[in-house]
Structure formats: C-alpha cells, structure tokens
Amino acid sequence: MKPMPTSTPKSTTVLSREEVAKIYRRPLLELVFEAAQIHRAHHENYDVQCSSLLNIKSGSCPEDCTYCSQSAHNDTSLESEPLMELDAVVRAAKNAQKNGADRFCMGAAWRGVADNKEFDQVIDMVKEVKSLGLETCATLGLMNEEQAHKLKEAGLDYYNHNLDTSRDYYDKVITTRTYDDRLDTLSAVRAAGLKTCCGGILGLGESEDDRINLLHELHSLETVPESVPINALVPIEGTPLETTEPLAWDQMVRCVATARILMPQSKVRLSAGRKSMTDEGQTLCFLAGANSIFLGDKLLTTDNATVTDDTQLFDKLGLKPIVSACETTFTV
Ligand code: SF4
C-alpha cells in the first residue's frame, strides 16, 4: 500500500508561472508519462474516488456565470426549484451510496450562504448525510469563516469553490463577483479546517495561457486543494456560451497531467464534460493521473456518463472505485 495522502497536502516547491508553462507544453506523451509516474508514486495505481453531486436548490441564481443554466441572467429552459426537503436529500444520498459513491456533494444555486433558516436546513442535511458514513461536500457559493465553522461542526468534510479560470479571463466569464471574492471564501474555508475542492472549467473561450495561469494559481495556494475538479464546458442553450467551440481533446489531457504533476497528492477529478469525451480520451486522462469522477446520469443540470458506461470503462481499464464502508452495486 502507498502511504495515504495527508489531509492537507502542501506545495513543496512552488513553481513559477514559466516553469508551469514549460510542463504544460511538453510533447504530450512525455507529459503523460511523467504525470503517470508521479501518480503511481503517490496513489494506488488503479483506485478512483467516486463522488455524487445533488442539486439541492436549482435556478434563479443572481450570479451571471456565462456557462451556467441556473443563472437568472441566462434564458434557459431550467425550472427553478426551492431548497429540497431533508428526507429527499437523505434518500438521494443513500441511493448514491448504493451506486458506489463514497462522497456526496450538495450544491445550491446561491450567490452565497446567508444566516437564515435555509442555511440551518443545509446544516441538518450535512449531519444526516455524514451519519450515513459518506464523505460530505457542499457548494453553496461565497461564505465567511463563521459559516464555514458551522458546516465543519455539522460534519462537512469538503467545500467546493472553483476558481473557474485565470484571474485575467475571469471578468469575461463572471462579472457579479471577483477572483478575490473566491479566494477570500477559500481562505475562510481553510481557516475553519475544511478541505477544499477547487478547480476550473476549460473551454470557456480562454487561451492556453489562461489554462496555464489557472493551474499555476491552484498550485500556488497556501495549501493546495485536496480535490481538483477539471471540467470541460458543456454548452447550454440560452447561455452566452451556447455556441462555443468544443475544447481540443489534448487540452483536457494536458490540464489533468499538469495538475497531477503540480499537486501530486490531490485527487484530480475528471468532472463535467466527460460524457462528450471518447473512451480513449478518458483513458489518457486516467493514465495521466485523474483519480476521481462524478457518478450518476446528471451533474447539477447537465448530462453525465451513466453508471453503466462507467462500469464498462472501469472494467476495461482495470480501474477500481474506492469503496466506502457501505455495500455498493458498482461492480468491476
Ligand atoms: S455557477 Fe453557481 S454561482 Fe454561477 S450562476 Fe450557476 S449556480 Fe449561480
């Protein structure tokens, strides 16, 4: 057995932006080969952590994220839904656990957390999901340290808060909050002792330099995120990005491989956009160090690979889901 990663992996040496660019732009096979070696030095070769994500409150979000179907600024067909009832969330968590998830993430389309009855309801959800033996994660938008402490006391393990893209490109994607707002929330989450899940979305129209800058930013955080989701844009009708050209397949592989090299102990998660990747493209990403996925047919409001597709691919590649204490039906 390889040593388990520490709960708060540190960047040992912080590389300069130019050094990160050099890694990112290596010949692809050389890059994947090095990432695979680093992956094998820090993780069990074939283990993949499986998370499940539930949208506990949908739509009517005041933020103007150009990629998102839930923004009130975008004219999409998404129906808004109020905060889910506790029982329904617990049922969904049990179902995810049965399907093989060991982490359950609850997402609310809010600008941020408010100290109100709804936040108390989310606290109850965290307590109940944690009591099932699942790792817990939440993504609720901006948050202060006191609120982060409340979530930590309730049993929250991870807080998801993506940087999305580079600092330079950020205001082309979102104008209702700043990059520093995001970093402030990440600091509050850390101060409360929570682990962070923080990555980005590729294919928003950003340049390769922006992708390199995002990876450099993540690598330079005082404590690097324990989970690093790498998403590819899923263009949604009614959003400003609906006609955006798909990301070139090698860019996804380069980002995964570079993230693995820069953050050797973190879980690197192949996230949104996986459904439109080929099996071959996903295989290269797993070889390059991706060791986490979202399980389930839906990722918030976009389609995801089915559990059946994932079971077949895992079987073919010899990958194994990290199994929680519970019984699962995800068999490989
Ligand atoms: S990504 Fe999150 S914050 Fe942005 S509009 Fe969608 S739900 Fe709101």
Coordinates of C-alpha atoms and ligand atoms in Angstrom, one line a residue:
M1 CA 0.0 0.0 0.0
K2 CA 1.2 3.5 -0.8
P3 CA 1.1 6.0 2.1
M4 CA -2.2 7.7 2.3
P5 CA -2.0 11.4 1.3
T6 CA -2.0 13.8 4.2
S7 CA -5.3 15.6 4.7
T8 CA -3.9 18.9 3.8
P9 CA -1.3 18.4 1.1
K10 CA 1.3 21.3 0.8
S11 CA 3.0 22.5 -2.2
T12 CA 6.6 21.6 -1.5
T13 CA 8.2 23.8 -4.1
V14 CA 6.1 26.5 -5.7
L15 CA 7.0 26.7 -9.4
S16 CA 7.0 29.9 -11.3
R17 CA 4.4 30.5 -14.0
E18 CA 7.0 30.0 -16.7
E19 CA 8.0 26.6 -15.2
V20 CA 4.3 25.5 -15.2
A21 CA 4.0 26.6 -18.8
K22 CA 7.1 24.5 -19.7
I23 CA 5.5 21.5 -18.1
Y24 CA 2.1 22.1 -19.8
R25 CA 3.7 22.5 -23.3
R26 CA 5.9 19.4 -23.3
P27 CA 5.3 16.9 -26.0
L28 CA 2.1 15.2 -25.0
L29 CA 3.4 11.7 -24.5
E30 CA 6.3 12.9 -22.4
L31 CA 3.9 14.9 -20.2
V32 CA 1.5 12.0 -19.7
F33 CA 4.5 9.7 -19.0
E34 CA 5.8 11.9 -16.2
A35 CA 2.3 12.5 -14.8
A36 CA 1.7 8.7 -14.7
Q37 CA 5.0 8.2 -12.8
I38 CA 4.1 10.8 -10.3
H39 CA 0.6 9.4 -9.9
R40 CA 2.0 6.0 -9.2
A41 CA 4.4 7.3 -6.6
H42 CA 1.6 8.9 -4.6
H43 CA -1.6 6.8 -5.2
E44 CA -2.8 3.3 -5.5
N45 CA -2.5 2.9 -9.3
Y46 CA -6.0 1.9 -10.2
D47 CA -8.2 3.4 -7.4
V48 CA -10.7 6.0 -8.5
Q49 CA -12.7 8.1 -5.9
C50 CA -16.4 8.3 -6.9
S51 CA -18.5 11.3 -5.9
S52 CA -22.1 12.0 -6.4
L53 CA -23.5 15.6 -6.8
L54 CA -27.0 16.6 -6.0
N55 CA -28.5 20.0 -6.8
I56 CA -30.4 20.8 -3.6
K57 CA -31.7 24.2 -4.8
S58 CA -32.0 24.9 -8.5
G59 CA -32.1 28.0 -10.7
S60 CA -32.8 31.8 -10.2
C61 CA -29.2 32.4 -9.1
P62 CA -28.3 36.1 -9.0
E63 CA -24.8 35.5 -10.3
D64 CA -24.1 35.9 -14.0
C65 CA -21.8 33.0 -14.8
T66 CA -22.0 32.8 -18.6
Y67 CA -21.7 29.0 -18.7
C68 CA -24.5 28.2 -16.2
S69 CA -28.1 27.2 -16.9
Q70 CA -29.0 28.3 -13.3
S71 CA -28.2 31.9 -13.7
A72 CA -31.2 34.3 -13.6
H73 CA -29.2 36.3 -16.3
N74 CA -29.4 33.4 -18.8
D75 CA -32.5 32.5 -20.7
T76 CA -32.5 28.7 -20.4
S77 CA -35.3 26.2 -20.0
L78 CA -34.3 25.3 -16.5
E79 CA -37.2 25.3 -13.9
S80 CA -36.2 26.9 -10.6
E81 CA -36.8 24.6 -7.6
P82 CA -36.7 25.6 -3.9
L83 CA -34.4 24.0 -1.4
M84 CA -35.1 20.3 -1.2
E85 CA -36.6 18.7 1.8
L86 CA -34.3 16.8 4.2
D87 CA -35.9 13.4 3.6
A88 CA -35.4 13.7 -0.2
V89 CA -31.7 14.6 0.2
V90 CA -31.1 11.7 2.5
R91 CA -32.9 9.3 0.0
A92 CA -30.7 10.6 -2.8
A93 CA -27.5 10.2 -0.6
K94 CA -28.5 6.6 0.2
N95 CA -29.1 5.9 -3.5
A96 CA -25.7 7.4 -4.4
Q97 CA -24.0 5.3 -1.8
K98 CA -25.7 2.2 -3.1
N99 CA -24.4 3.0 -6.6
G100 CA -20.8 3.3 -5.4
A101 CA -20.3 6.9 -4.3
D102 CA -18.2 7.5 -1.3
R103 CA -18.6 11.3 -1.3
F104 CA -21.9 13.1 -1.5
C105 CA -21.8 16.8 -2.7
M106 CA -24.8 19.1 -2.2
G107 CA -25.0 22.2 -4.5
A108 CA -27.2 25.2 -4.1
A109 CA -27.6 27.9 -6.7
W110 CA -27.0 30.8 -4.4
R111 CA -24.6 33.7 -4.6
G112 CA -23.5 32.7 -1.2
V113 CA -24.6 31.5 2.3
A114 CA -27.0 33.6 4.3
D115 CA -27.6 33.2 8.0
N116 CA -31.1 32.1 7.7
K117 CA -33.5 29.1 8.0
E118 CA -32.3 27.6 4.7
F119 CA -28.7 27.5 5.9
D120 CA -29.9 25.7 9.1
Q121 CA -31.6 23.2 6.8
V122 CA -28.4 22.6 4.9
I123 CA -26.6 22.1 8.2
D124 CA -29.2 19.3 9.0
M125 CA -28.6 17.8 5.6
V126 CA -24.8 17.7 6.2
K127 CA -25.4 16.0 9.6
E128 CA -27.7 13.4 8.1
V129 CA -25.5 12.6 5.1
K130 CA -22.5 12.3 7.3
S131 CA -24.3 9.9 9.6
L132 CA -24.6 7.5 6.6
G133 CA -20.9 7.1 6.5
L134 CA -20.4 9.2 3.4
E135 CA -17.8 11.9 3.0
T136 CA -19.7 15.2 2.7
C137 CA -19.1 18.1 0.4
A138 CA -21.1 21.3 -0.2
T139 CA -21.0 24.0 -2.8
L140 CA -23.1 27.0 -1.7
G141 CA -21.2 30.0 -3.1
L142 CA -19.4 32.7 -1.1
M143 CA -19.1 32.1 2.6
N144 CA -17.4 33.7 5.7
E145 CA -15.4 31.9 8.3
E146 CA -18.2 31.7 10.9
Q147 CA -20.4 30.0 8.4
A148 CA -17.6 27.6 7.4
H149 CA -17.2 26.7 11.1
K150 CA -20.9 25.8 11.4
L151 CA -20.6 23.5 8.4
K152 CA -17.4 21.9 9.8
E153 CA -19.1 21.3 13.2
A154 CA -22.1 19.7 11.3
G155 CA -19.6 17.2 9.8
L156 CA -18.8 18.7 6.4
D157 CA -15.5 17.4 5.0
Y158 CA -15.0 19.3 1.8
Y159 CA -16.2 22.7 0.5
N160 CA -16.3 23.1 -3.3
H161 CA -15.4 26.5 -4.6
N162 CA -13.9 26.6 -8.1
L163 CA -11.7 29.4 -9.4
D164 CA -13.2 28.6 -12.8
T165 CA -10.5 30.2 -15.0
S166 CA -7.5 32.5 -14.9
R167 CA -7.6 35.8 -13.0
D168 CA -7.1 37.7 -16.3
Y169 CA -10.0 35.9 -18.0
Y170 CA -12.4 35.9 -15.0
D171 CA -14.4 39.0 -15.9
K172 CA -15.1 37.6 -19.4
V173 CA -17.0 34.8 -17.6
I174 CA -18.5 36.4 -14.5
T175 CA -19.0 40.0 -13.5
T176 CA -21.0 39.7 -10.3
R177 CA -18.1 38.6 -8.2
T178 CA -14.4 38.9 -8.3
Y179 CA -11.5 36.5 -8.3
D180 CA -10.5 37.8 -4.9
D181 CA -14.1 37.1 -3.6
R182 CA -13.4 33.4 -4.5
L183 CA -10.0 33.4 -2.8
D184 CA -11.5 35.0 0.3
T185 CA -14.0 32.2 0.6
L186 CA -11.3 29.6 0.1
S187 CA -9.3 31.2 2.9
A188 CA -12.4 31.2 5.2
V189 CA -13.0 27.5 4.4
R190 CA -9.3 26.7 5.3
A191 CA -9.5 28.7 8.5
A192 CA -12.4 26.6 9.6
G193 CA -10.4 23.4 9.0
L194 CA -12.3 22.2 6.0
K195 CA -10.7 20.5 3.0
T196 CA -11.2 22.2 -0.3
C197 CA -12.4 21.0 -3.7
C198 CA -11.2 23.7 -6.2
G199 CA -10.5 23.6 -9.9
G200 CA -11.8 25.1 -13.1
I201 CA -13.7 24.9 -16.3
L202 CA -11.9 24.6 -19.6
G203 CA -13.3 25.6 -23.0
L204 CA -14.9 28.9 -21.9
G205 CA -13.1 30.7 -24.8
E206 CA -10.0 31.2 -22.7
S207 CA -6.5 30.8 -24.2
E208 CA -3.9 28.2 -23.4
D209 CA -2.1 30.8 -21.3
D210 CA -5.2 31.2 -19.2
R211 CA -5.4 27.5 -18.6
I212 CA -1.7 27.6 -17.5
N213 CA -2.4 30.6 -15.3
L214 CA -5.3 28.8 -13.6
L215 CA -3.1 25.7 -12.9
H216 CA -0.4 28.0 -11.5
E217 CA -2.9 29.8 -9.3
L218 CA -4.2 26.4 -7.8
H219 CA -0.6 25.2 -7.3
S220 CA 0.3 28.5 -5.6
L221 CA -2.5 28.4 -3.0
E222 CA -1.1 28.3 0.5
T223 CA -2.5 24.8 0.8
V224 CA -3.3 23.2 -2.4
P225 CA -6.8 21.8 -2.8
E226 CA -7.3 18.1 -1.8
S227 CA -9.7 17.7 -4.7
V228 CA -9.1 19.4 -8.1
P229 CA -12.0 19.1 -10.5
I230 CA -11.1 19.7 -14.1
N231 CA -14.3 20.4 -16.0
A232 CA -14.9 21.0 -19.7
L233 CA -17.7 23.3 -20.7
V234 CA -21.0 21.7 -21.6
P235 CA -22.5 24.4 -23.8
I236 CA -26.2 25.0 -22.8
E237 CA -28.8 26.6 -25.0
G238 CA -29.8 30.1 -23.7
T239 CA -26.4 30.8 -22.2
P240 CA -23.9 33.2 -23.8
L241 CA -21.6 30.3 -24.4
E242 CA -24.1 28.0 -26.2
T243 CA -22.2 28.1 -29.5
T244 CA -18.7 27.8 -28.1
E245 CA -16.4 25.5 -30.0
P246 CA -15.5 22.3 -28.1
L247 CA -12.1 22.1 -26.3
A248 CA -9.4 20.2 -28.2
W249 CA -9.1 16.8 -26.6
D250 CA -5.4 17.1 -25.8
Q251 CA -6.0 20.3 -23.7
M252 CA -8.0 18.3 -21.3
V253 CA -5.3 15.7 -21.1
R254 CA -2.6 18.4 -20.7
C255 CA -4.6 20.0 -17.8
V256 CA -5.1 16.7 -16.0
A257 CA -1.4 15.7 -16.4
T258 CA -0.1 19.2 -15.3
A259 CA -2.5 19.2 -12.3
R260 CA -1.1 15.8 -11.3
I261 CA 2.5 16.9 -11.6
L262 CA 1.8 20.2 -9.7
M263 CA -0.4 18.7 -7.0
P264 CA 0.9 15.1 -6.6
Q265 CA -1.2 14.2 -3.5
S266 CA -4.5 15.7 -4.5
K267 CA -7.4 13.8 -6.1
V268 CA -7.7 15.1 -9.7
R269 CA -11.3 14.8 -10.8
L270 CA -12.4 14.4 -14.4
S271 CA -15.7 16.3 -14.0
A272 CA -18.2 17.9 -16.3
G273 CA -17.8 17.3 -20.0
R274 CA -16.8 13.7 -19.5
K275 CA -19.9 12.5 -21.4
S276 CA -18.7 14.1 -24.6
M277 CA -15.2 12.6 -24.3
T278 CA -14.3 9.4 -26.0
D279 CA -13.3 6.4 -24.0
E280 CA -9.8 6.8 -25.4
G281 CA -9.6 10.5 -24.2
Q282 CA -10.8 9.5 -20.7
T283 CA -8.2 6.6 -20.7
L284 CA -5.4 9.1 -21.4
C285 CA -6.7 11.3 -18.6
F286 CA -6.8 8.3 -16.1
L287 CA -3.3 7.4 -17.2
A288 CA -2.2 11.0 -16.7
G289 CA -3.4 10.9 -13.1
A290 CA -7.1 11.5 -13.0
N291 CA -8.3 9.5 -10.0
S292 CA -11.8 10.9 -9.2
I293 CA -15.0 11.2 -11.1
F294 CA -18.7 12.1 -10.5
L295 CA -21.0 9.1 -10.7
G296 CA -24.6 9.5 -11.9
D297 CA -26.5 10.4 -15.0
K298 CA -26.7 14.2 -14.1
L299 CA -24.2 16.7 -12.9
L300 CA -26.3 19.5 -11.5
T301 CA -28.2 20.3 -14.7
T302 CA -26.0 18.7 -17.4
D303 CA -25.8 15.1 -18.6
N304 CA -23.1 12.9 -17.2
A305 CA -21.7 9.5 -18.3
T306 CA -24.1 6.7 -17.0
V307 CA -23.1 4.3 -14.2
T308 CA -23.3 1.5 -16.8
D309 CA -20.9 3.4 -19.1
D310 CA -18.5 3.9 -16.2
T311 CA -18.7 0.3 -15.0
Q312 CA -17.8 -0.9 -18.5
L313 CA -14.9 1.6 -18.9
F314 CA -13.6 0.8 -15.4
D315 CA -13.8 -2.9 -16.2
K316 CA -11.9 -2.5 -19.5
L317 CA -9.1 -0.4 -17.9
G318 CA -8.9 -2.3 -14.6
L319 CA -9.9 0.7 -12.5
K320 CA -11.5 0.2 -9.1
P321 CA -13.8 2.6 -7.3
I322 CA -12.7 3.4 -3.8
V323 CA -15.4 1.7 -1.8
S324 CA -16.9 3.3 1.3
A325 CA -17.9 1.3 4.3
C326 CA -21.2 0.5 2.7
E327 CA -22.2 -2.1 0.2
T328 CA -22.2 -0.9 -3.4
T329 CA -23.7 -2.1 -6.6
F330 CA -20.8 -0.5 -8.7
T331 CA -19.0 -3.7 -9.7
V332 CA -15.9 -4.0 -11.8
Ligands
SF4_1 S1 -22.3 28.6 -11.4 FE1 -23.2 28.7 -9.4 S2 -23.0 30.9 -8.8 FE2 -22.8 30.8 -11.0 S3 -24.8 31.1 -11.8 FE3 -24.6 28.9 -11.7 S4 -25.4 28.4 -9.6 FE4 -25.0 30.6 -9.6

